[in-house]
PDB file of C-alpha atoms in Angstrom:
ATOM      1  CA  ASP A 272     236.694 134.731  93.041  1.00 68.00           C
ATOM      2  CA  LYS A 273     234.413 132.869  90.597  1.00 72.00           C
ATOM      3  CA  HIS A 274     230.839 131.599  90.848  1.00 73.00           C
ATOM      4  CA  TRP A 275     230.603 128.203  92.623  1.00 74.00           C
ATOM      5  CA  LEU A 276     229.711 126.374  89.399  1.00 68.00           C
ATOM      6  CA  ILE A 277     233.108 127.363  88.013  1.00 68.00           C
ATOM      7  CA  ARG A 278     234.955 126.656  91.276  1.00 74.00           C
ATOM      8  CA  GLN A 279     233.808 123.003  91.397  1.00 70.00           C
ATOM      9  CA  ALA A 280     235.382 122.054  88.075  1.00 67.00           C
ATOM     10  CA  LYS A 281     238.195 119.521  88.012  1.00 67.00           C
ATOM     11  CA  THR A 282     241.424 121.305  87.045  1.00 66.00           C
ATOM     12  CA  PRO A 283     243.429 120.303  85.165  1.00 66.00           C
ATOM     13  CA  MET A 284     241.383 117.813  83.204  1.00 64.00           C
ATOM     14  CA  THR A 285     242.900 114.386  82.592  1.00 69.00           C
ATOM     15  CA  ASN A 286     244.228 113.037  79.302  1.00 74.00           C
ATOM     16  CA  SER A 287     241.103 110.878  79.100  1.00 74.00           C
ATOM     17  CA  SER A 288     239.270 113.861  77.567  1.00 69.00           C
ATOM     18  CA  ILE A 289     241.707 113.751  74.624  1.00 71.00           C
ATOM     19  CA  GLU A 290     241.327 109.982  74.330  1.00 78.00           C
ATOM     20  CA  LEU A 291     237.537 110.376  74.308  1.00 77.00           C
ATOM     21  CA  LEU A 292     237.653 112.798  71.372  1.00 74.00           C
ATOM     22  CA  ASP A 293     240.206 110.661  69.534  1.00 77.00           C
ATOM     23  CA  ASP A 294     238.026 107.556  69.889  1.00 80.00           C
ATOM     24  CA  ALA A 295     234.890 109.457  68.888  1.00 80.00           C
ATOM     25  CA  PHE A 296     236.266 110.914  65.657  1.00 82.00           C
ATOM     26  CA  ARG A 297     239.671 109.873  64.293  1.00 84.00           C
ATOM     27  CA  LYS A 298     239.478 106.171  65.167  1.00 87.00           C
ATOM     28  CA  ARG A 299     235.877 105.924  63.976  1.00 88.00           C
ATOM     29  CA  LEU A 300     236.860 107.391  60.611  1.00 89.00           C
ATOM     30  CA  GLU A 301     239.832 105.045  60.445  1.00 89.00           C
ATOM     31  CA  VAL A 302     237.652 101.976  61.070  1.00 91.00           C
ATOM     32  CA  ARG A 303     235.249 103.063  58.320  1.00 91.00           C
ATOM     33  CA  GLY A 304     238.087 103.692  55.867  1.00 91.00           C
ATOM     34  CA  GLU A 305     237.228 107.389  55.591  1.00 90.00           C
ATOM     35  CA  LEU A 306     240.166 108.902  57.472  1.00 86.00           C
ATOM     36  CA  GLU A 307     242.173 109.742  54.332  1.00 85.00           C
ATOM     37  CA  ASN A 308     239.046 111.118  52.663  1.00 86.00           C
ATOM     38  CA  THR A 309     238.227 113.560  55.474  1.00 85.00           C
ATOM     39  CA  TYR A 310     239.547 116.958  56.483  1.00 81.00           C
ATOM     40  CA  ILE A 311     239.917 117.297  60.243  1.00 80.00           C
ATOM     41  CA  ILE A 312     240.245 120.789  61.696  1.00 75.00           C
ATOM     42  CA  PHE A 313     241.723 120.985  65.170  1.00 72.00           C
ATOM     43  CA  THR A 314     241.300 124.322  66.872  1.00 66.00           C
ATOM     44  CA  SER A 315     241.235 125.493  70.472  1.00 59.00           C
ATOM     45  CA  ASP A 316     239.143 127.578  72.820  1.00 54.00           C
ATOM     46  CA  ASN A 317     242.294 128.499  74.764  1.00 50.00           C
ATOM     47  CA  GLY A 318     241.603 125.695  77.215  1.00 52.00           C
ATOM     48  CA  TYR A 319     238.469 127.308  78.606  1.00 52.00           C
ATOM     49  CA  HIS A 320     236.175 124.324  78.062  1.00 52.00           C
ATOM     50  CA  THR A 321     238.140 121.149  77.356  1.00 51.00           C
ATOM     51  CA  GLY A 322     241.565 122.347  78.471  1.00 50.00           C
ATOM     52  CA  GLN A 323     243.280 123.420  81.641  1.00 49.00           C
ATOM     53  CA  PHE A 324     240.551 125.812  82.820  1.00 53.00           C
ATOM     54  CA  SER A 325     237.789 123.172  82.658  1.00 56.00           C
ATOM     55  CA  LEU A 326     234.913 125.607  82.220  1.00 57.00           C
ATOM     56  CA  PRO A 327     231.434 124.103  81.770  1.00 56.00           C
ATOM     57  CA  LEU A 328     230.188 123.482  78.253  1.00 59.00           C
ATOM     58  CA  ASP A 329     228.087 125.583  75.871  1.00 59.00           C
ATOM     59  CA  LYS A 330     227.703 129.321  76.344  1.00 60.00           C
ATOM     60  CA  ARG A 331     226.085 128.958  79.768  1.00 65.00           C
ATOM     61  CA  GLN A 332     228.744 130.979  81.584  1.00 65.00           C
ATOM     62  CA  LEU A 333     229.345 134.701  81.469  1.00 61.00           C
ATOM     63  CA  SER A 334     233.111 134.393  81.066  1.00 57.00           C
ATOM     64  CA  PRO A 335     235.600 134.202  79.515  1.00 51.00           C
ATOM     65  CA  PRO A 336     235.124 135.606  76.016  1.00 47.00           C
ATOM     66  CA  GLN A 337     234.586 132.888  73.439  1.00 44.00           C
ATOM     67  CA  VAL A 338     237.386 134.128  71.204  1.00 44.00           C
ATOM     68  CA  SER A 339     240.511 132.253  70.287  1.00 44.00           C
ATOM     69  CA  SER A 340     243.730 133.813  69.019  1.00 49.00           C
ATOM     70  CA  LEU A 341     245.345 130.414  68.475  1.00 56.00           C
ATOM     71  CA  SER A 342     245.932 129.048  64.989  1.00 62.00           C
ATOM     72  CA  PRO A 343     243.982 125.939  63.934  1.00 67.00           C
ATOM     73  CA  TRP A 344     245.552 122.812  62.486  1.00 73.00           C
ATOM     74  CA  ILE A 345     244.016 121.065  59.476  1.00 76.00           C
ATOM     75  CA  ARG A 346     244.599 117.445  58.498  1.00 77.00           C
ATOM     76  CA  GLY A 347     243.725 116.220  55.017  1.00 76.00           C
ATOM     77  CA  SER A 348     245.089 113.945  52.296  1.00 72.00           C
ATOM     78  CA  SER A 349     245.621 116.719  49.719  1.00 71.00           C
ATOM     79  CA  LEU A 350     247.366 119.139  52.078  1.00 68.00           C
ATOM     80  CA  SER A 351     251.122 119.530  51.815  1.00 68.00           C
ATOM     81  CA  PRO A 352     252.773 120.301  55.150  1.00 66.00           C
ATOM     82  CA  PRO A 353     253.779 122.773  56.362  1.00 64.00           C
ATOM     83  CA  GLY A 354     251.132 124.855  54.587  1.00 64.00           C
ATOM     84  CA  GLN A 355     249.918 128.048  56.212  1.00 65.00           C
ATOM     85  CA  PHE A 356     247.045 130.470  55.640  1.00 56.00           C
ATOM     86  CA  SER A 357     245.594 133.516  57.372  1.00 42.00           C
ATOM     87  CA  LEU A 358     241.953 133.513  58.423  1.00 42.00           C
ATOM     88  CA  PRO A 359     240.452 135.420  61.352  1.00 37.00           C
ATOM     89  CA  LEU A 360     238.429 133.301  63.768  1.00 44.00           C
ATOM     90  CA  ASP A 361     235.866 134.932  66.007  1.00 38.00           C
ATOM     91  CA  LYS A 362     232.370 134.497  67.403  1.00 41.00           C
ATOM     92  CA  ARG A 363     229.483 136.543  66.144  1.00 36.00           C
ATOM     93  CA  GLN A 364     228.570 139.683  68.020  1.00 41.00           C
ATOM     94  CA  LEU A 365     224.914 139.115  68.910  1.00 35.00           C
ATOM     95  CA  SER A 366     224.171 142.663  70.028  1.00 43.00           C
ATOM     96  CA  PRO A 367     224.162 145.420  67.376  1.00 43.00           C
ATOM     97  CA  PRO A 368     226.536 148.261  68.327  1.00 43.00           C
ATOM     98  CA  GLN A 369     224.108 150.872  67.080  1.00 41.00           C
ATOM     99  CA  GLY A 370     220.940 151.748  68.939  1.00 44.00           C
ATOM    100  CA  GLY A 371     218.587 149.245  67.336  1.00 45.00           C
ATOM    101  CA  SER A 372     218.623 150.834  63.881  1.00 43.00           C
ATOM    102  CA  VAL A 373     221.139 151.109  61.061  1.00 39.00           C
ATOM    103  CA  ASN A 374     220.013 154.712  60.570  1.00 43.00           C
ATOM    104  CA  SER A 375     220.545 155.686  64.181  1.00 48.00           C
ATOM    105  CA  SER A 376     223.271 158.195  65.021  1.00 52.00           C
ATOM    106  CA  THR A 377     223.322 157.113  68.668  1.00 54.00           C
ATOM    107  CA  TRP A 378     225.731 154.304  69.446  1.00 64.00           C
ATOM    108  CA  ARG A 379     224.942 152.106  72.402  1.00 72.00           C
ATOM    109  CA  THR A 380     227.539 151.875  75.132  1.00 78.00           C
ATOM    110  CA  ASP A 381     225.734 149.324  77.309  1.00 82.00           C
ATOM    111  CA  PHE A 382     224.406 145.858  76.466  1.00 80.00           C
ATOM    112  CA  LEU A 383     222.251 143.556  78.556  1.00 82.00           C
ATOM    113  CA  VAL A 384     223.230 139.875  78.767  1.00 82.00           C
ATOM    114  CA  GLU A 385     220.928 137.448  80.601  1.00 82.00           C
ATOM    115  CA  TYR A 386     220.812 133.711  81.175  1.00 81.00           C
ATOM    116  CA  GLU A 387     218.454 131.538  83.213  1.00 81.00           C
ATOM    117  CA  GLY A 388     220.176 128.442  84.581  1.00 80.00           C
ATOM    118  CA  GLU A 389     218.728 124.966  84.096  1.00 82.00           C
ATOM    119  CA  GLY A 390     218.396 122.281  86.744  1.00 83.00           C
ATOM    120  CA  SER A 391     216.301 119.415  88.054  1.00 81.00           C
ATOM    121  CA  ASP A 392     213.916 119.366  91.026  1.00 83.00           C
ATOM    122  CA  VAL A 393     215.448 116.077  92.188  1.00 81.00           C
ATOM    123  CA  ALA A 394     219.018 115.081  92.954  1.00 79.00           C
ATOM    124  CA  ASP A 395     221.147 113.579  90.211  1.00 75.00           C
ATOM    125  CA  PRO A 396     221.724 109.905  91.191  1.00 76.00           C
ATOM    126  CA  ALA A 397     225.218 110.085  89.701  1.00 71.00           C
ATOM    127  CA  CYS A 398     226.118 113.027  91.972  1.00 75.00           C
ATOM    128  CA  PRO A 399     223.945 112.765  95.112  1.00 74.00           C
ATOM    129  CA  LEU A 400     226.167 115.001  97.235  1.00 71.00           C
ATOM    130  CA  LEU A 401     225.387 117.979  94.999  1.00 74.00           C
ATOM    131  CA  GLY A 402     221.665 117.733  95.743  1.00 75.00           C
ATOM    132  CA  PRO A 403     218.822 118.915  93.483  1.00 80.00           C
ATOM    133  CA  GLY A 404     218.959 121.967  91.266  1.00 83.00           C
ATOM    134  CA  VAL A 405     221.841 120.976  88.977  1.00 84.00           C
ATOM    135  CA  SER A 406     221.941 119.547  85.448  1.00 81.00           C
ATOM    136  CA  GLU A 407     224.289 118.096  82.856  1.00 78.00           C
ATOM    137  CA  CYS A 408     226.412 116.258  85.455  1.00 76.00           C
ATOM    138  CA  PHE A 409     229.253 114.112  84.144  1.00 70.00           C
ATOM    139  CA  PRO A 410     231.874 111.820  85.711  1.00 63.00           C
ATOM    140  CA  ASP A 411     233.728 113.410  88.645  1.00 66.00           C
ATOM    141  CA  CYS A 412     230.361 115.038  89.515  1.00 64.00           C
ATOM    142  CA  VAL A 413     231.232 118.191  87.618  1.00 71.00           C
ATOM    143  CA  CYS A 414     227.930 119.792  86.640  1.00 75.00           C
ATOM    144  CA  GLU A 415     227.564 122.059  83.648  1.00 76.00           C
ATOM    145  CA  ASP A 416     224.554 124.071  84.821  1.00 79.00           C
ATOM    146  CA  SER A 417     222.294 124.818  87.783  1.00 82.00           C
ATOM    147  CA  PHE A 418     219.227 126.851  88.684  1.00 79.00           C
ATOM    148  CA  ASN A 419     221.398 129.421  90.431  1.00 80.00           C
ATOM    149  CA  ASN A 420     223.589 129.821  87.372  1.00 80.00           C
ATOM    150  CA  THR A 421     221.009 132.479  86.524  1.00 84.00           C
ATOM    151  CA  TYR A 422     222.645 135.840  85.950  1.00 87.00           C
ATOM    152  CA  ALA A 423     222.248 139.271  84.405  1.00 87.00           C
ATOM    153  CA  CYS A 424     225.146 141.332  83.080  1.00 87.00           C
ATOM    154  CA  VAL A 425     225.774 144.749  81.636  1.00 87.00           C
ATOM    155  CA  ARG A 426     228.645 145.092  79.184  1.00 85.00           C
ATOM    156  CA  THR A 427     229.824 148.695  78.914  1.00 86.00           C
ATOM    157  CA  VAL A 428     232.066 149.751  76.029  1.00 82.00           C
ATOM    158  CA  SER A 429     232.885 153.408  75.465  1.00 80.00           C
ATOM    159  CA  PRO A 430     235.973 155.562  74.806  1.00 81.00           C
ATOM    160  CA  PHE A 431     236.392 155.856  78.580  1.00 84.00           C
ATOM    161  CA  THR A 432     235.033 152.586  79.994  1.00 84.00           C
ATOM    162  CA  ASN A 433     235.430 148.919  79.133  1.00 87.00           C
ATOM    163  CA  LEU A 434     233.752 146.912  81.889  1.00 90.00           C
ATOM    164  CA  GLN A 435     231.635 143.828  82.416  1.00 89.00           C
ATOM    165  CA  TYR A 436     229.398 143.711  85.485  1.00 91.00           C
ATOM    166  CA  CYS A 437     227.311 140.648  86.401  1.00 91.00           C
ATOM    167  CA  GLU A 438     224.958 139.599  89.203  1.00 89.00           C
ATOM    168  CA  PHE A 439     223.934 136.021  90.035  1.00 87.00           C
ATOM    169  CA  ASP A 440     220.625 134.861  91.464  1.00 83.00           C
ATOM    170  CA  ASP A 441     222.087 132.741  94.263  1.00 81.00           C
ATOM    171  CA  ASN A 442     222.540 132.704  98.036  1.00 81.00           C
ATOM    172  CA  GLU A 443     225.895 134.459  97.784  1.00 80.00           C
ATOM    173  CA  VAL A 444     224.325 137.310  95.785  1.00 80.00           C
ATOM    174  CA  PHE A 445     227.504 136.818  93.772  1.00 88.00           C
ATOM    175  CA  VAL A 446     228.860 139.751  91.761  1.00 91.00           C
ATOM    176  CA  GLU A 447     231.598 139.709  89.130  1.00 92.00           C
ATOM    177  CA  VAL A 448     233.263 142.809  87.692  1.00 94.00           C
ATOM    178  CA  TYR A 449     236.020 142.839  85.073  1.00 93.00           C
ATOM    179  CA  ASN A 450     238.145 145.560  83.516  1.00 92.00           C
ATOM    180  CA  MET A 451     238.130 144.258  79.960  1.00 87.00           C
ATOM    181  CA  THR A 452     240.998 146.517  78.901  1.00 88.00           C
ATOM    182  CA  ALA A 453     243.452 145.421  81.581  1.00 92.00           C
ATOM    183  CA  ASP A 454     242.004 141.914  81.950  1.00 90.00           C
ATOM    184  CA  PRO A 455     240.498 140.804  78.598  1.00 82.00           C
ATOM    185  CA  TYR A 456     240.354 137.138  79.659  1.00 77.00           C
ATOM    186  CA  GLN A 457     238.422 137.948  82.851  1.00 84.00           C
ATOM    187  CA  LEU A 458     240.854 136.332  85.268  1.00 86.00           C
ATOM    188  CA  SER A 459     240.584 138.846  88.137  1.00 91.00           C
ATOM    189  CA  ASN A 460     237.188 139.586  89.654  1.00 93.00           C
ATOM    190  CA  LEU A 461     237.275 143.197  90.928  1.00 94.00           C
ATOM    191  CA  ALA A 462     233.951 143.121  92.788  1.00 92.00           C
ATOM    192  CA  LYS A 463     235.574 143.367  96.233  1.00 92.00           C
ATOM    193  CA  THR A 464     238.258 145.901  95.349  1.00 93.00           C
ATOM    194  CA  ILE A 465     236.758 148.281  92.805  1.00 91.00           C
ATOM    195  CA  ASP A 466     235.493 151.696  93.871  1.00 91.00           C
ATOM    196  CA  GLN A 467     232.024 151.549  95.438  1.00 88.00           C
ATOM    197  CA  GLU A 468     230.708 154.259  93.124  1.00 87.00           C
ATOM    198  CA  VAL A 469     231.611 152.137  90.094  1.00 88.00           C
ATOM    199  CA  LEU A 470     229.629 149.233  91.564  1.00 88.00           C
ATOM    200  CA  GLU A 471     226.657 151.502  92.157  1.00 87.00           C
ATOM    201  CA  LYS A 472     226.751 152.899  88.622  1.00 86.00           C
ATOM    202  CA  MET A 473     227.032 149.464  87.019  1.00 89.00           C
ATOM    203  CA  ASN A 474     224.237 148.093  89.216  1.00 88.00           C
ATOM    204  CA  HIS A 475     222.137 151.094  88.231  1.00 86.00           C
ATOM    205  CA  ARG A 476     222.839 150.518  84.526  1.00 87.00           C
ATOM    206  CA  LEU A 477     221.834 146.890  84.841  1.00 87.00           C
ATOM    207  CA  MET A 478     218.543 147.744  86.551  1.00 85.00           C
ATOM    208  CA  MET A 479     217.791 150.394  83.916  1.00 84.00           C
ATOM    209  CA  LEU A 480     218.462 148.022  81.018  1.00 84.00           C
ATOM    210  CA  GLN A 481     216.141 145.415  82.525  1.00 80.00           C
ATOM    211  CA  SER A 482     213.256 147.875  82.645  1.00 79.00           C
ATOM    212  CA  CYS A 483     213.814 150.030  79.539  1.00 79.00           C
ATOM    213  CA  SER A 484     212.194 149.717  76.119  1.00 78.00           C
ATOM    214  CA  GLY A 485     212.828 151.158  72.668  1.00 76.00           C
ATOM    215  CA  PRO A 486     215.113 154.187  72.283  1.00 74.00           C
ATOM    216  CA  SER A 487     215.447 154.580  76.065  1.00 74.00           C
ATOM    217  CA  CYS A 488     217.726 151.514  76.057  1.00 75.00           C
ATOM    218  CA  ARG A 489     220.393 153.435  74.133  1.00 72.00           C
ATOM    219  CA  THR A 490     221.534 155.256  77.258  1.00 69.00           C
ATOM    220  CA  PRO A 491     221.973 153.907  80.792  1.00 62.00           C
ATOM    221  CA  GLY A 492     219.896 156.686  82.341  1.00 61.00           C
ATOM    222  CA  VAL A 493     220.915 159.421  84.748  1.00 62.00           C
ATOM    223  CA  TYR A 494     222.802 158.186  87.783  1.00 60.00           C
ATOM    224  CA  ASP A 495     221.590 159.499  91.153  1.00 59.00           C
ATOM    225  CA  THR A 496     224.296 159.731  93.839  1.00 61.00           C
ATOM    226  CA  ARG A 497     221.666 158.693  96.397  1.00 61.00           C
ATOM    227  CA  TYR A 498     221.296 155.335  94.638  1.00 58.00           C
ATOM    228  CA  ASN A 499     221.947 152.378  96.961  1.00 64.00           C
ATOM    229  CA  PHE A 500     223.939 149.428  95.656  1.00 61.00           C
ATOM    230  CA  ASP A 501     221.872 146.284  96.255  1.00 67.00           C
ATOM    231  CA  PRO A 502     222.330 143.363  93.817  1.00 63.00           C
ATOM    232  CA  ARG A 503     219.510 141.469  95.570  1.00 66.00           C
ATOM    233  CA  LEU A 504     216.958 143.702  93.846  1.00 67.00           C
ATOM    234  CA  MET A 505     217.731 142.310  90.399  1.00 64.00           C
ATOM    235  CA  PHE A 506     215.906 139.008  90.946  1.00 65.00           C
ATOM    236  CA  SER A 507     213.449 140.062  93.651  1.00 64.00           C
ATOM    237  CA  ASN A 508     210.452 139.502  91.359  1.00 59.00           C
ATOM    238  CA  ARG A 509     211.236 135.843  90.645  1.00 54.00           C
ATOM    239  CA  SER A 510     208.636 133.244  91.604  1.00 48.00           C
ATOM    240  CA  HIS A 511     208.513 131.599  95.048  1.00 40.00           C
ATOM    241  CA  ARG A 512     209.381 128.240  93.464  1.00 41.00           C
ATOM    242  CA  SER A 513     212.488 129.629  91.751  1.00 49.00           C
ATOM    243  CA  ASN A 514     213.644 131.349  94.925  1.00 52.00           C
ATOM    244  CA  ARG A 515     213.113 128.170  96.954  1.00 45.00           C
ATOM    245  CA  LEU A 516     215.201 126.129  94.526  1.00 49.00           C
ATOM    246  CA  ARG A 517     217.861 128.822  94.451  1.00 49.00           C
ATOM    247  CA  ARG A 518     218.164 128.797  98.236  1.00 47.00           C
ATOM    248  CA  GLY A 519     218.558 125.023  98.166  1.00 48.00           C
ATOM    249  CA  LEU A 520     221.774 125.330  96.183  1.00 52.00           C
ATOM    250  CA  LYS A 521     225.203 126.501  97.243  1.00 51.00           C
TER     251      LYS A 521
END
């Protein structure tokens, strides 16, 4: 129930990924005689990128949240094991929770998240079976991005709702919906099982946020029960070239 770019990842990844990191850092420091003069911090992204879930790199994907609740390990010559300390680790929240102003009394409940996927017009010679339109392809022909990894999301957080709704610009017209309260790690896509009215309202919010400006972005607008759910409308104004490349992908 994930976008095709996520589905094609090799899971689980092999131990060679650990060996690659070990060769790149620890052994290089050891050869240079700097290992005992260097602090090495080993942390984790819960396996989402370089672990068992094998998600593509960077922040090119809409899920899962880039937050880790796992404790880091620190190696250094002056540290006495087993030392412990408490320090919260989190990613920065890029969207201000208030409506664009620190003096505003209106708190936003909906945030727009957009990404335009990157790709090449020609096929990657290392992964010819995948065809053109992909980028950042590595061994095993697992590609990190593609033209049709273009998406738009609305993140809704209120006392009554905690949802993430996303639409992809691809042939599947792929939609992902997550209940962030019950499923904070976005493991179960509810797009095919959630109530149709919820889909319509989230689609409506997304369309409104893409066309609003200024203070009007603080609210998702008034929902009309006659509104028709159609995720294809989100990217209907994209150029002919972009649409042609999108259709050429999975």
